[in-house]
mmCIF file of C-alpha atoms in Angstrom:
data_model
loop_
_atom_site.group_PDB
_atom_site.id
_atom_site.type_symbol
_atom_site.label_atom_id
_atom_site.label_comp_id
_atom_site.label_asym_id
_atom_site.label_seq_id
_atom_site.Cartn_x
_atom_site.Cartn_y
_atom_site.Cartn_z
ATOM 1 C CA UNK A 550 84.081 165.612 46.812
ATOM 2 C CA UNK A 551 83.473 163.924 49.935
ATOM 3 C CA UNK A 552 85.294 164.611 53.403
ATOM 4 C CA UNK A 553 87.591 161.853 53.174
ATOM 5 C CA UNK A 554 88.885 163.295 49.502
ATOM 6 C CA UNK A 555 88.934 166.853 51.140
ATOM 7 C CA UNK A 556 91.229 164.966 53.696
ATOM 8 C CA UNK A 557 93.359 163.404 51.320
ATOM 9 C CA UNK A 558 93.895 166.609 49.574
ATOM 10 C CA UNK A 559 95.118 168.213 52.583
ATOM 11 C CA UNK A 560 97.686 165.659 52.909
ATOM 12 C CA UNK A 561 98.786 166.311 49.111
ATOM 13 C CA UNK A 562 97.428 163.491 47.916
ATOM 14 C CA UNK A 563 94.720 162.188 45.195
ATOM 15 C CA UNK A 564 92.475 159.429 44.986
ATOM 16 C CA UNK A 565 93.919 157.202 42.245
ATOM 17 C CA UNK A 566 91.900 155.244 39.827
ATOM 18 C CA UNK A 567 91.137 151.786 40.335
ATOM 19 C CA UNK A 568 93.919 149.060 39.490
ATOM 20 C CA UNK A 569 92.795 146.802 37.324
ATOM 21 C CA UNK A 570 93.503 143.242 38.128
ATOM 22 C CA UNK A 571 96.152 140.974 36.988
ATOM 23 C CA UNK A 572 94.265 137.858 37.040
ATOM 24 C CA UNK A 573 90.730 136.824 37.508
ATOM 25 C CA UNK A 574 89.422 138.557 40.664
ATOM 26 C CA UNK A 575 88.156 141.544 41.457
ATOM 27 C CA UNK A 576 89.539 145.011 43.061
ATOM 28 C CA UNK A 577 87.149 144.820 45.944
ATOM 29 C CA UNK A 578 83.548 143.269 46.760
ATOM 30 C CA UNK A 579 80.904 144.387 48.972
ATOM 31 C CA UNK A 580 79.438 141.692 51.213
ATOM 32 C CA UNK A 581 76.643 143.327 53.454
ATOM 33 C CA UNK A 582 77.997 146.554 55.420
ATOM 34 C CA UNK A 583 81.326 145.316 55.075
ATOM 35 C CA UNK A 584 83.870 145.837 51.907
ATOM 36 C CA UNK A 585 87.048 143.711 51.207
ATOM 37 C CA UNK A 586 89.951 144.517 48.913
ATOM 38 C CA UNK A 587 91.801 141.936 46.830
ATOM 39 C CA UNK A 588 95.718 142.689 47.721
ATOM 40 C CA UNK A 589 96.565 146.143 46.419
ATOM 41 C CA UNK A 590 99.874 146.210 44.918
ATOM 42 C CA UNK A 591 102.187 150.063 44.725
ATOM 43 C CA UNK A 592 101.155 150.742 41.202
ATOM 44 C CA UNK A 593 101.275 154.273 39.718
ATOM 45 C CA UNK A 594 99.466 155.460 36.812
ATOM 46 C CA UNK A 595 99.704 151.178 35.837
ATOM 47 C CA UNK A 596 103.268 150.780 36.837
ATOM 48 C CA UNK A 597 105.429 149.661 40.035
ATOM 49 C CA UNK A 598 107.727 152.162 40.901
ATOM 50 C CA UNK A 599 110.167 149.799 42.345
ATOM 51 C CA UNK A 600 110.795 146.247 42.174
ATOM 52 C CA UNK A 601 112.658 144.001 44.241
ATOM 53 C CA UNK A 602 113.346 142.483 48.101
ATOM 54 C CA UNK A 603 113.025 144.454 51.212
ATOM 55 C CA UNK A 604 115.975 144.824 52.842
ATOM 56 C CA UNK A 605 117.887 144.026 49.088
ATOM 57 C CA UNK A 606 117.366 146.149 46.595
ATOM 58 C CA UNK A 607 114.374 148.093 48.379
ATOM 59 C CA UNK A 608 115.339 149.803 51.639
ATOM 60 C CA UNK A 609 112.417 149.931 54.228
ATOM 61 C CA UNK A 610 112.078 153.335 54.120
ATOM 62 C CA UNK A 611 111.037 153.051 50.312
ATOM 63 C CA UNK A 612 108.725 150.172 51.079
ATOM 64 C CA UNK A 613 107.062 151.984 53.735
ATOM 65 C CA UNK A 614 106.282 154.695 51.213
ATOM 66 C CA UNK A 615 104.945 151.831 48.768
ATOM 67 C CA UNK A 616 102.829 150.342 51.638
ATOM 68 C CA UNK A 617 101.078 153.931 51.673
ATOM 69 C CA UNK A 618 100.413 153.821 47.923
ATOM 70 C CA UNK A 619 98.762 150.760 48.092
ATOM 71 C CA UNK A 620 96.574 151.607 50.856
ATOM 72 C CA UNK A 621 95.790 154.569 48.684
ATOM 73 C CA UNK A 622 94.953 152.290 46.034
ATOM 74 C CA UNK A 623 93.046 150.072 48.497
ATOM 75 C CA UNK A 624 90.463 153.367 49.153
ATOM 76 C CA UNK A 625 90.612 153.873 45.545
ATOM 77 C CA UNK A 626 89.207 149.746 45.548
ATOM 78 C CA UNK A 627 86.447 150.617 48.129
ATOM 79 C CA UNK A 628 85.098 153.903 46.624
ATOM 80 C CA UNK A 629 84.606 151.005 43.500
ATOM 81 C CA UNK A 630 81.809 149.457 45.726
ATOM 82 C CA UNK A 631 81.168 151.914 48.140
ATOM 83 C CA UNK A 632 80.056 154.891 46.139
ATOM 84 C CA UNK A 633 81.692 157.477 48.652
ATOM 85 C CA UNK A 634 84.406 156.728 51.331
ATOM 86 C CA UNK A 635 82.274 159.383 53.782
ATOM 87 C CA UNK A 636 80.540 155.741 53.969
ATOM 88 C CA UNK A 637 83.555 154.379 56.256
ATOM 89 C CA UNK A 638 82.304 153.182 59.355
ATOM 90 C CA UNK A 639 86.204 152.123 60.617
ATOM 91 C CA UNK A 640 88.606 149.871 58.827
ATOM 92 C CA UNK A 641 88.384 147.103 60.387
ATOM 93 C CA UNK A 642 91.513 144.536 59.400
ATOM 94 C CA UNK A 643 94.620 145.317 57.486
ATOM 95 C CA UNK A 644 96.602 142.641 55.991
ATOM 96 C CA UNK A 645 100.160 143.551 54.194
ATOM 97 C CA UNK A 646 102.692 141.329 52.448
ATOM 98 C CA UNK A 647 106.424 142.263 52.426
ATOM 99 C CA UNK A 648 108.441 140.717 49.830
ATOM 100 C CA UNK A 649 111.410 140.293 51.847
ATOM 101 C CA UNK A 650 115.172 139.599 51.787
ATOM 102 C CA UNK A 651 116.196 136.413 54.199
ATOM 103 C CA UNK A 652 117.147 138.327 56.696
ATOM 104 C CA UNK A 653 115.119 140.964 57.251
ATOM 105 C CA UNK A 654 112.669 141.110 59.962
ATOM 106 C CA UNK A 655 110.944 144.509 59.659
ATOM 107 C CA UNK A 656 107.597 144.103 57.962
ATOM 108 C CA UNK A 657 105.616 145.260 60.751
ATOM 109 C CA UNK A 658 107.616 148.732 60.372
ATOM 110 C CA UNK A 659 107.269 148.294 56.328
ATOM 111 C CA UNK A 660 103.633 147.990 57.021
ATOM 112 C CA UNK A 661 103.341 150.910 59.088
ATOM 113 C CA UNK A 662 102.706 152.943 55.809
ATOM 114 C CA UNK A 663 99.667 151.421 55.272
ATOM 115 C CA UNK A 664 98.347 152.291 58.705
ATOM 116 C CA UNK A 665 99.548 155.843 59.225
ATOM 117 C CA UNK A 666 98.077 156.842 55.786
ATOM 118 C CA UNK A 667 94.556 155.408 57.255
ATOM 119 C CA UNK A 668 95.013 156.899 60.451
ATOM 120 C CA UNK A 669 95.977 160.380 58.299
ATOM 121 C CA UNK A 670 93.155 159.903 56.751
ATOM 122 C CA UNK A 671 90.340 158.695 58.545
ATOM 123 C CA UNK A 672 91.389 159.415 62.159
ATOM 124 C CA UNK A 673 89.864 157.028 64.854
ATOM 125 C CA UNK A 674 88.191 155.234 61.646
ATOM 126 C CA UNK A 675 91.724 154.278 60.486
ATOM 127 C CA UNK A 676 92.430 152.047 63.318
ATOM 128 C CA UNK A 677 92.428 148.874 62.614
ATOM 129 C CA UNK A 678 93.911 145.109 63.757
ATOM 130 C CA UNK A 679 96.463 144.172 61.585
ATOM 131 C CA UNK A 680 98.990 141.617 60.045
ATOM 132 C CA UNK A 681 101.968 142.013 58.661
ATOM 133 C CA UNK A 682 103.976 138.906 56.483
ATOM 134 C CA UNK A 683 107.068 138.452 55.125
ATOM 135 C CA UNK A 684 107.126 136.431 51.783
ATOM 136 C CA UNK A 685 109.238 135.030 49.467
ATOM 137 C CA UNK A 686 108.253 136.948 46.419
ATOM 138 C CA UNK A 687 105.140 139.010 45.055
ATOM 139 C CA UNK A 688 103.652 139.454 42.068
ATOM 140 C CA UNK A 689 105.280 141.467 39.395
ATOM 141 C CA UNK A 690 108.186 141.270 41.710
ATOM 142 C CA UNK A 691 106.145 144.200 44.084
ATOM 143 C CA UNK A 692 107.975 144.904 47.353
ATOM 144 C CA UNK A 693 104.358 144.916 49.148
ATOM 145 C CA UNK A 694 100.778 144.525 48.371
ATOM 146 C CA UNK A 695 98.312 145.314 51.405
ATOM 147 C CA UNK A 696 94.716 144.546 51.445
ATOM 148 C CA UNK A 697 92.030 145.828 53.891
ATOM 149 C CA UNK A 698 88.828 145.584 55.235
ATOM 150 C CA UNK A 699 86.682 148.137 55.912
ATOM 151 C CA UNK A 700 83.010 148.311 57.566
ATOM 152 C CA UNK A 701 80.531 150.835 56.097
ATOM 153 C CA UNK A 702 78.053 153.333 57.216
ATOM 154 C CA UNK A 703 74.458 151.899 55.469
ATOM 155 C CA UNK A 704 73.682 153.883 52.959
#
């Protein structure tokens, strides 16, 4: 198991496998050092947890925890392509989608999942620029989806 694992297992959690894609894409590619992720969407074991509108029937707080799953999912994605996550050099960009209610405003804060699990997990290599975007609707009806990009060590 590699560090990053041995981290993640501290924290209580486990490397899921792989979601497979809805359409015709793939989970992530490799383009010289640097890996990108197709939008990683809250599944567990192949199902959303929740569905719905943050800030309608999803509170923040539970999309917050959903942004964490799928950056979980999204190091699940590189490990695909990567071979070992030890490999990280620093994620570099984090993008995350918020399927919102009209009036809410706090993606950023919904998005904040994603990031703290990085930073939990990868320390100074977790920090990243970011964006966070509030949309209309997502598929499956997903609260969030977050994609990243990450920068490896050559092997």
């Amino acid at each position: 198991m590699s560090a990053v694992e041995d981290k993640l297992a501290e924290l209580g959690l486990t490397l899921p496998s792989v979601v497979p894609p809805l359409a015709a894409y793939q989970p992530a590619v490799q383009s010289g050092v640097y890996v990108y992720t197709a939008g990683q969407l809250p599944m567990v074991e192949g199902k959303l947890p929740v569905t719905g509108k943050v800030g309608g029937e999803v509170t923040p707080a539970e999309a917050k925890e959903l942004a964490a799953t799928c950056a979980l999912n999204a190091l699940a994605a590189v490990k695909s392509v990567a071979g070992d996550l030890d490999r990280i050099a620093r994620v570099v960009k984090v993008v995350g989608f918020v399927a919102s209610a009209p009036d809410f405003t706090g993606q950023p804060g919904v998005i904040n999942g994603a990031s703290e699990l990085l930073g939990a997990v990868l320390g100074d290599k977790g920090v990243h620029a970011r964006s966070a975007v509030g949309v209309a609707v997502l598929p499956l009806d997903a609260p969030v989806e977050v994609e990243i990009q990450v920068e490896l060590v050559e092997a």
